[in-house]
XYZ file of C-alpha atoms in Angstrom:
593
model
C 139.789 86.394 76.518
C 138.745 82.809 75.722
C 139.363 80.367 78.545
C 139.909 83.114 81.109
C 137.820 82.760 84.273
C 135.260 85.442 85.026
C 135.821 87.144 88.372
C 132.654 87.581 90.371
C 132.992 91.093 91.803
C 130.851 92.455 94.667
C 129.066 94.718 92.187
C 128.226 91.725 89.974
C 126.882 89.683 92.904
C 124.805 92.671 94.087
C 123.365 93.055 90.587
C 122.554 89.337 90.524
C 120.712 89.632 93.842
C 118.722 92.685 92.777
C 117.779 91.407 89.320
C 116.993 87.981 90.717
C 114.742 89.581 93.325
C 112.925 91.563 90.620
C 112.467 88.434 88.508
C 111.096 86.385 91.409
C 109.316 88.879 93.662
C 107.214 90.716 91.084
C 105.570 87.682 89.393
C 105.301 85.693 92.648
C 103.611 88.478 94.604
C 101.436 89.404 91.603
C 100.216 85.811 91.474
C 99.399 85.978 95.192
C 97.747 89.406 94.666
C 100.115 90.982 97.195
C 101.801 94.346 96.648
C 105.419 93.639 95.526
C 106.581 96.534 97.735
C 106.557 94.182 100.714
C 108.433 91.519 98.738
C 111.320 93.844 97.885
C 111.628 94.933 101.517
C 111.745 91.294 102.630
C 114.490 90.613 100.073
C 116.470 93.503 101.551
C 116.085 92.074 105.067
C 117.146 88.560 104.018
C 119.990 89.529 101.668
C 121.187 92.503 103.738
C 124.165 92.891 106.076
C 122.258 91.722 109.168
C 121.138 88.351 107.704
C 122.842 86.500 104.826
C 125.348 89.331 104.382
C 126.647 88.726 107.909
C 127.482 85.100 106.987
C 129.629 85.930 103.952
C 132.918 85.416 105.771
C 131.866 82.001 107.040
C 130.176 80.832 103.841
C 131.788 82.553 100.819
C 129.236 81.118 98.392
C 126.629 83.421 99.961
C 128.275 86.365 98.150
C 126.215 85.413 95.083
C 122.865 85.814 96.869
C 123.560 88.626 99.304
C 124.475 92.300 99.154
C 127.974 92.801 100.514
C 128.133 96.606 100.453
C 124.812 98.287 101.305
C 126.277 101.767 100.749
C 127.061 100.888 97.120
C 123.332 100.388 96.510
C 122.292 103.772 97.928
C 122.918 105.831 94.731
C 120.663 103.469 92.768
C 118.048 103.673 95.531
C 118.115 107.467 95.282
C 117.712 107.180 91.521
C 114.649 105.012 92.129
C 112.967 107.756 94.157
C 113.904 110.320 91.506
C 112.305 108.181 88.780
C 109.199 107.737 90.941
C 108.758 111.500 91.327
C 109.404 111.927 87.604
C 106.659 109.420 86.738
C 104.277 111.183 89.140
C 105.025 114.456 87.373
C 104.121 112.835 84.046
C 100.612 112.240 85.410
C 100.170 115.867 86.449
C 99.775 119.243 84.797
C 100.144 122.834 85.918
C 96.369 123.178 85.780
C 95.941 120.281 88.195
C 98.634 121.610 90.538
C 96.886 124.976 90.565
C 93.598 123.293 91.420
C 95.318 121.477 94.324
C 96.928 124.576 95.837
C 94.414 124.728 98.703
C 95.187 121.163 99.781
C 98.930 121.611 99.294
C 99.358 124.843 101.239
C 96.566 124.491 103.821
C 96.175 120.836 104.699
C 99.849 120.098 103.950
C 101.340 122.463 106.599
C 98.635 121.572 109.128
C 99.351 117.839 108.708
C 103.135 118.181 108.908
C 103.373 120.561 111.846
C 100.357 119.131 113.662
C 101.941 115.667 113.580
C 105.313 117.145 114.588
C 103.700 118.930 117.521
C 101.975 115.804 118.793
C 104.987 113.488 118.337
C 107.429 116.076 119.671
C 105.215 116.774 122.678
C 105.176 113.067 123.504
C 108.978 112.925 123.244
C 109.381 115.950 125.513
C 107.113 114.272 128.057
C 109.545 111.316 127.979
C 112.491 113.525 128.923
C 113.937 114.741 125.615
C 115.170 118.318 125.314
C 113.131 120.874 123.388
C 115.594 120.969 120.461
C 115.819 117.165 120.205
C 112.037 116.782 120.455
C 111.569 119.449 117.755
C 113.972 117.773 115.328
C 112.652 114.266 115.996
C 109.021 115.406 115.835
C 109.440 117.098 112.453
C 111.552 114.262 111.036
C 109.106 111.569 112.100
C 106.136 113.625 110.844
C 107.373 113.116 107.275
C 105.566 110.442 105.222
C 106.973 108.220 102.491
C 106.415 109.464 98.951
C 108.193 106.384 97.579
C 105.744 103.976 99.247
C 102.462 105.854 99.686
C 101.971 106.964 96.078
C 102.646 103.556 94.448
C 100.063 102.095 96.844
C 97.406 104.833 96.594
C 98.158 106.312 93.158
C 97.373 109.925 92.352
C 93.890 109.564 90.844
C 91.923 108.048 93.743
C 90.523 110.294 96.511
C 93.070 108.825 98.931
C 95.894 109.314 96.439
C 94.947 112.939 95.757
C 94.811 113.806 99.455
C 98.094 112.009 100.177
C 99.859 113.568 97.190
C 98.987 117.108 98.276
C 100.469 116.552 101.741
C 103.517 114.722 100.416
C 104.229 117.486 97.906
C 104.250 120.091 100.687
C 106.647 117.903 102.688
C 109.036 117.772 99.724
C 108.837 121.565 99.401
C 109.464 122.020 103.133
C 112.506 119.722 103.226
C 115.115 122.369 102.359
C 113.910 125.010 104.886
C 113.788 122.295 107.547
C 117.389 121.281 106.858
C 118.442 124.902 107.319
C 116.364 125.138 110.500
C 118.128 122.117 111.955
C 121.486 123.619 111.033
C 120.509 126.846 112.801
C 119.712 124.934 115.990
C 123.246 123.562 115.920
C 124.805 126.885 114.945
C 125.758 125.705 111.445
C 123.416 127.713 109.174
C 122.219 131.269 108.857
C 119.453 133.183 107.153
C 121.831 134.510 104.493
C 122.508 130.963 103.286
C 118.779 130.235 103.224
C 118.144 133.401 101.217
C 120.871 132.349 98.765
C 119.210 128.968 98.224
C 115.831 130.693 97.781
C 116.866 133.058 94.992
C 119.093 130.533 93.249
C 116.327 127.935 93.438
C 113.827 130.413 91.987
C 116.227 131.160 89.138
C 116.748 127.455 88.386
C 113.001 126.738 88.404
C 112.328 129.731 86.125
C 115.018 128.500 83.741
C 113.495 125.017 83.748
C 110.051 126.421 82.962
C 111.400 128.402 79.996
C 113.417 125.435 78.730
C 110.407 123.164 79.114
C 108.262 125.536 77.101
C 110.652 126.247 74.213
C 113.359 123.534 74.143
C 111.686 120.261 75.113
C 109.090 120.085 72.269
C 111.623 120.441 69.407
C 114.094 118.167 71.217
C 111.581 115.344 71.552
C 110.255 116.027 68.042
C 113.724 115.462 66.622
C 114.059 112.234 68.623
C 110.649 111.085 67.358
C 111.661 111.714 63.722
C 114.631 109.378 64.053
C 112.246 106.603 65.175
C 114.973 105.425 67.513
C 113.655 104.193 70.900
C 117.190 104.346 72.289
C 117.526 108.057 71.479
C 114.082 108.802 72.898
C 114.946 106.963 76.114
C 118.335 108.683 76.381
C 116.802 112.143 76.065
C 114.118 111.298 78.626
C 116.673 110.105 81.185
C 118.916 113.076 80.388
C 116.097 115.529 81.108
C 115.180 113.981 84.463
C 118.800 113.623 85.644
C 119.789 117.168 84.603
C 116.683 118.571 86.305
C 117.400 116.673 89.526
C 121.060 117.740 89.493
C 120.133 121.374 88.798
C 117.786 121.696 91.759
C 120.138 119.675 93.980
C 123.103 121.876 93.040
C 121.472 125.022 94.434
C 120.363 123.360 97.666
C 116.827 122.357 96.698
C 115.602 118.785 96.765
C 116.563 116.688 93.738
C 113.079 115.193 94.001
C 111.574 118.598 93.247
C 113.584 118.803 90.043
C 112.468 115.326 88.975
C 108.818 116.141 89.668
C 109.031 119.407 87.736
C 110.706 117.650 84.809
C 107.813 115.198 84.656
C 105.226 117.996 84.692
C 107.072 119.881 81.924
C 107.186 116.798 79.677
C 103.531 116.035 80.470
C 102.628 119.453 79.045
C 104.049 118.343 75.675
C 102.491 115.801 73.299
C 105.212 113.270 74.108
C 104.268 112.649 77.741
C 102.569 109.302 77.099
C 105.510 107.907 75.111
C 108.025 109.059 77.733
C 105.966 107.489 80.505
C 105.819 104.144 78.674
C 109.489 104.038 77.741
C 110.796 104.938 81.226
C 108.399 102.712 83.212
C 110.797 99.714 83.446
C 113.559 101.897 84.858
C 111.228 103.362 87.459
C 110.042 99.934 88.613
C 113.510 98.426 88.878
C 115.100 101.480 90.513
C 112.229 101.735 92.997
C 112.765 98.045 93.788
C 116.398 98.849 94.626
C 115.225 101.558 97.016
C 112.859 99.162 98.741
C 115.639 96.588 99.070
C 117.832 99.274 100.680
C 115.033 99.941 103.194
C 115.006 96.278 104.183
C 118.786 96.289 104.549
C 118.560 98.976 107.231
C 116.701 96.669 109.622
C 119.148 95.328 112.207
C 117.594 92.025 113.213
C 119.701 91.849 116.379
C 118.462 95.251 117.524
C 114.897 94.211 116.722
C 115.261 91.172 118.980
C 117.083 92.977 121.801
C 114.922 96.130 121.921
C 111.701 95.006 120.263
C 109.450 96.418 122.997
C 111.075 99.878 122.818
C 110.970 99.915 119.017
C 107.361 98.758 118.951
C 106.274 101.398 121.490
C 108.096 104.168 119.595
C 106.597 103.082 116.281
C 103.074 102.901 117.741
C 103.515 106.414 119.170
C 104.367 107.768 115.719
C 101.685 105.797 113.862
C 98.844 106.713 116.222
C 99.779 110.407 116.435
C 100.118 110.885 112.683
C 97.005 108.860 111.839
C 94.913 110.916 114.257
C 96.181 114.277 112.999
C 95.836 113.382 109.309
C 92.417 111.773 109.685
C 90.955 114.634 111.728
C 92.324 117.264 109.343
C 90.818 115.521 106.333
C 87.460 115.153 108.091
C 87.535 118.854 108.983
C 88.228 119.685 105.321
C 85.148 117.741 104.187
C 86.592 114.346 103.249
C 84.520 111.230 103.897
C 85.134 109.050 106.920
C 86.524 106.188 104.845
C 88.924 108.418 102.899
C 90.108 110.099 106.110
C 90.669 106.757 107.855
C 92.542 105.157 104.957
C 94.695 108.210 104.253
C 95.509 108.664 107.939
C 96.768 105.093 108.289
C 98.684 105.137 105.001
C 100.427 108.429 105.879
C 101.237 107.436 109.460
C 104.611 105.735 108.940
C 107.885 107.716 108.714
C 109.624 108.469 105.435
C 112.863 108.075 103.551
C 113.325 111.833 104.113
C 113.123 111.130 107.865
C 116.537 109.502 107.511
C 117.896 112.675 105.848
C 116.550 114.914 108.620
C 117.846 112.570 111.331
C 121.291 112.777 109.733
C 121.084 116.579 109.666
C 120.014 116.673 113.314
C 122.909 114.409 114.303
C 125.435 116.490 112.337
C 124.165 119.634 114.080
C 124.690 117.990 117.485
C 120.996 118.209 118.413
C 120.450 114.416 118.407
C 122.859 111.961 120.030
C 124.289 109.295 117.660
C 122.768 106.441 119.675
C 119.335 108.110 119.600
C 119.666 108.668 115.839
C 120.484 104.966 115.346
C 117.402 103.982 117.358
C 115.052 106.246 115.408
C 116.586 105.143 112.109
C 115.600 101.580 113.079
C 112.089 102.817 113.923
C 111.912 104.534 110.531
C 113.044 101.418 108.652
C 110.500 99.344 110.578
C 107.787 101.899 109.792
C 108.631 101.835 106.085
C 108.433 98.042 106.178
C 104.900 98.018 107.609
C 103.586 100.742 105.262
C 102.122 98.237 102.731
C 100.359 96.473 105.623
C 98.983 99.810 106.824
C 97.609 100.369 103.325
C 95.798 97.020 103.425
C 94.394 97.688 106.912
C 93.382 101.229 105.949
C 91.543 100.029 102.854
C 89.673 97.372 104.839
C 88.758 99.943 107.505
C 87.568 102.410 104.859
C 85.350 99.768 103.279
C 83.755 98.978 106.628
C 83.243 102.642 107.533
C 81.793 103.565 104.137
C 79.614 100.465 103.992
C 78.040 101.484 107.298
C 77.589 105.083 106.113
C 75.923 104.330 102.776
C 72.109 104.255 102.689
C 70.634 100.863 101.857
C 66.917 101.585 101.774
C 66.123 101.856 98.094
C 63.085 100.856 96.066
C 63.284 99.687 92.470
C 59.638 100.229 91.550
C 59.327 101.813 88.105
C 63.100 102.133 87.696
C 65.701 100.467 85.523
C 68.050 98.373 87.660
C 71.737 98.280 86.689
C 73.826 95.491 88.217
C 77.463 96.522 87.866
C 78.729 100.102 87.539
C 81.997 99.965 85.635
C 82.605 101.770 82.332
C 79.647 100.033 80.656
C 77.219 100.586 83.527
C 78.228 104.229 83.824
C 77.547 104.843 80.126
C 74.131 103.142 80.318
C 73.251 105.266 83.375
C 74.336 108.419 81.539
C 72.045 107.619 78.608
C 69.126 106.883 80.950
C 69.691 110.251 82.638
C 69.745 112.062 79.288
C 66.360 110.555 78.422
C 64.872 111.223 81.851
C 64.460 107.583 82.838
C 64.816 106.756 86.555
C 67.358 104.086 87.433
C 69.192 102.499 90.360
C 72.654 100.958 90.005
C 74.112 98.305 92.303
C 77.904 97.922 92.633
C 80.031 95.786 94.979
C 83.198 97.929 94.756
C 82.963 100.531 97.517
C 85.479 102.844 95.816
C 83.450 102.794 92.602
C 80.285 103.534 94.603
C 81.891 106.520 96.331
C 83.271 107.893 93.069
C 79.934 107.459 91.268
C 77.997 109.154 94.068
C 80.407 112.086 93.991
C 79.723 112.377 90.251
C 75.978 112.490 90.851
C 74.969 108.928 89.915
C 72.367 106.995 91.879
C 74.418 103.979 92.993
C 73.831 101.572 95.855
C 76.497 99.438 97.499
C 75.668 95.746 97.390
C 76.579 92.313 96.086
C 74.197 91.368 93.269
C 74.942 87.672 93.725
C 73.315 87.671 97.181
C 69.720 86.487 97.097
C 68.875 88.732 100.071
C 69.716 91.847 98.047
C 67.532 90.731 95.132
C 64.623 90.196 97.502
C 65.263 93.507 99.275
C 65.196 95.441 95.997
C 61.892 93.871 94.846
C 63.371 93.201 91.418
C 60.017 92.125 89.968
C 58.738 95.715 90.354
C 61.535 97.182 88.215
C 60.938 98.517 84.695
C 63.899 96.558 83.299
C 67.148 95.052 84.508
C 70.606 95.472 82.939
C 73.562 93.189 83.729
C 76.895 94.878 82.909
C 79.398 92.919 85.033
C 82.612 91.765 83.364
C 82.307 88.200 84.692
C 80.682 85.809 82.192
C 80.008 83.022 84.695
C 78.463 85.361 87.267
C 76.273 87.048 84.641
C 74.829 83.714 83.464
C 74.210 82.544 87.021
C 72.611 85.858 87.987
C 70.454 85.939 84.847
C 69.075 82.495 85.667
C 68.362 83.522 89.267
C 66.657 86.770 88.265
C 64.545 85.127 85.591
C 63.164 82.663 88.150
C 62.407 85.550 90.540
C 60.795 87.763 87.872
C 59.448 85.788 84.866
C 58.104 88.847 83.007
C 60.991 91.265 83.681
C 62.942 92.502 80.620
C 66.585 91.508 81.261
C 69.318 92.981 79.051
C 72.770 91.490 79.565
C 76.291 92.293 78.448
C 77.829 89.283 76.679
C 81.492 88.705 76.035
C 81.025 87.005 72.649
C 78.413 85.119 70.615
C 78.897 81.870 72.564
C 78.350 83.714 75.834
C 75.278 85.410 74.318
C 73.802 81.978 73.524
C 74.349 80.906 77.139
C 72.582 84.029 78.356
C 69.593 83.446 76.093
C 69.307 79.912 77.470
C 69.456 81.431 80.980
C 66.412 83.552 80.149
C 67.609 87.049 79.225
C 65.511 89.173 76.885
C 68.481 90.661 75.030
C 72.166 89.736 75.062
C 74.614 92.212 73.517
C 78.021 90.730 72.590
C 80.573 93.458 73.217
C 83.007 92.091 70.607
C 80.453 91.504 67.835
C 79.444 95.040 66.888
C 82.954 96.409 67.402
C 84.346 93.739 65.048
C 81.687 94.343 62.412
C 82.119 98.118 62.488
C 85.892 97.742 62.327
C 85.529 95.393 59.329
C 83.220 97.886 57.622
C 85.689 100.735 58.106
C 88.617 98.653 56.784
C 86.745 97.472 53.685
C 85.586 100.989 52.779
C 89.017 102.516 53.396
C 90.728 99.992 51.096
C 88.488 101.093 48.235
C 85.427 98.832 48.191
C 82.025 100.361 47.423
C 79.890 101.252 50.429
C 76.796 99.351 49.227
C 78.331 95.861 48.911
C 80.233 96.354 52.140
C 77.091 97.213 54.128
C 75.267 94.275 52.528
C 78.045 91.871 53.539
C 78.050 93.255 57.081
C 74.284 92.681 57.335
C 74.743 89.134 56.023
C 77.452 88.394 58.574
C 75.297 89.807 61.370
C 72.356 87.684 60.236
C 74.607 84.614 60.113
C 75.795 85.226 63.674
C 72.204 85.771 64.817
C 71.249 82.418 63.306
C 74.149 80.703 65.063
C 73.134 82.235 68.403
C 69.505 81.304 67.741
C 70.492 77.674 67.225
C 72.945 77.551 70.152
C 70.532 79.363 72.460
C 67.588 77.174 71.453
C 65.485 80.251 70.599
C 62.166 80.287 68.815
C 63.008 83.478 66.897
C 66.106 85.308 65.776
C 67.694 87.410 68.563
C 68.097 91.152 68.100
C 71.472 91.287 69.908
C 70.484 94.692 71.204
C 69.933 96.207 67.727
C 66.389 97.374 67.051
C 65.362 97.474 63.382
C 62.620 99.752 62.079
C 60.196 96.907 61.501
C 60.654 95.785 65.145
C 59.525 99.208 66.322
C 56.506 99.690 64.009
C 53.879 98.205 66.387
C 55.175 100.348 69.242
C 55.219 103.468 67.091
C 51.703 102.829 65.805
C 50.410 102.305 69.311
C 52.061 105.510 70.451
C 50.577 107.497 67.557
C 47.083 106.222 68.282
């Protein structure tokens, strides 16, 4: 009612803290080029019950910027992980999962149980019982799906390797929970068998529903052209799937992943992914905040040396096992090193298994509290492990790549993104030798795996230009998406090789004029031809005759050439990469003779 004061409830203050964190952390860390994962965890530490939350009774105004009830946030954190697995499923397909079965069911078990064996053996050597070491070893061998996949993705070599192992861990979670219950005398094989057949029935039902019910359901939502209805159905599908698998004893995460794969098999996967992305990001942020809230700062200060030693034990053991397994399976040294470090920290499922071990009486409550702190600390450092692993992989791969290459008689490509890759493909089709130079080590590795001749190097370094003997090349192509660097490099290369044909990618006509002044032979504005072709298609489709349209396009192209000629201070009109028949006549005549 008007004039009535609004009561600030704990739920409202928690929402203010979470939304405020999302509004500040994401843009601030993006501006600093730092993964926002770390920012959310730091917000959880600061606003949690062991920092600002502990001062609420003394300073009541802190209620507005702290989280008073951490347990109230946990359901939203769980929803964040569910949405993450759902979004991962949207990027997959049954064909891709089938292709990954070797990694999932060979490397996955070896990584999980090999890490458990090494960690558990170390704990037994420190005096733990066999049962406690077994439970702790398996729990700590789990890796974080919620953190690893947002950092590595699922398309990169590291992401593919990590995803296969993480998927097996999610599959193994339910049998492990029953195993822990058996150690404490609380579960039996009959209960496990019941979960197995009920889970199989639920998954079969989901597959049938996904094949025959989801397409018409989403089609009806699409016909209404209501984004709200489309979003509601998408969230309904993922929540029902998670509840269905959770109800029979399987992991809710498995249901969310399967729901994503089923929708990805329909033609509405892209729209669902776009419309649910904000929910995934915000809910995952809540999960990361809940991770930070688990860190007891007082315990960290009082037992920092014990916590640090325990965490190092887990990180080193898991990194070694994962890295060696990937090397044995044929992965490169850099991929093995980066994946091993990224997968070395414990997981959110570690907390579930620790709780199960405590309930079964296998782990003492004080030991469970200690290892929960180790797990929270490990989750906190996971983004840092990703940064260190990437840097290590770059160094390892840089040392492993060959650098002795000659450019004599070949076309040199500086830059190997989408444009450079297409140029290389066309050179291969016409049997022309080439050598590409790229400064992104991941792009170099990917290109080499695809069969392209790519060398790691920084084209802006004068030493590399001298090493390649650029003057002996047949031609040189600059495809980098950095206008300033391309102009600077074109000027440097022209001074080193006055007679070398240099073809450069230009952003627009003004950039093309700069490149001509820098000495390139041809500058191709990437926006010019696309704009002219788009204009031609529009004019024809609205009913104009083809002849006048083509004539006007030629006139506009000639006008732009004249403008570039004047701005670039050229003696003749530039071709802009387009060769006309009359330009080729002398070459053709010479060839025929």
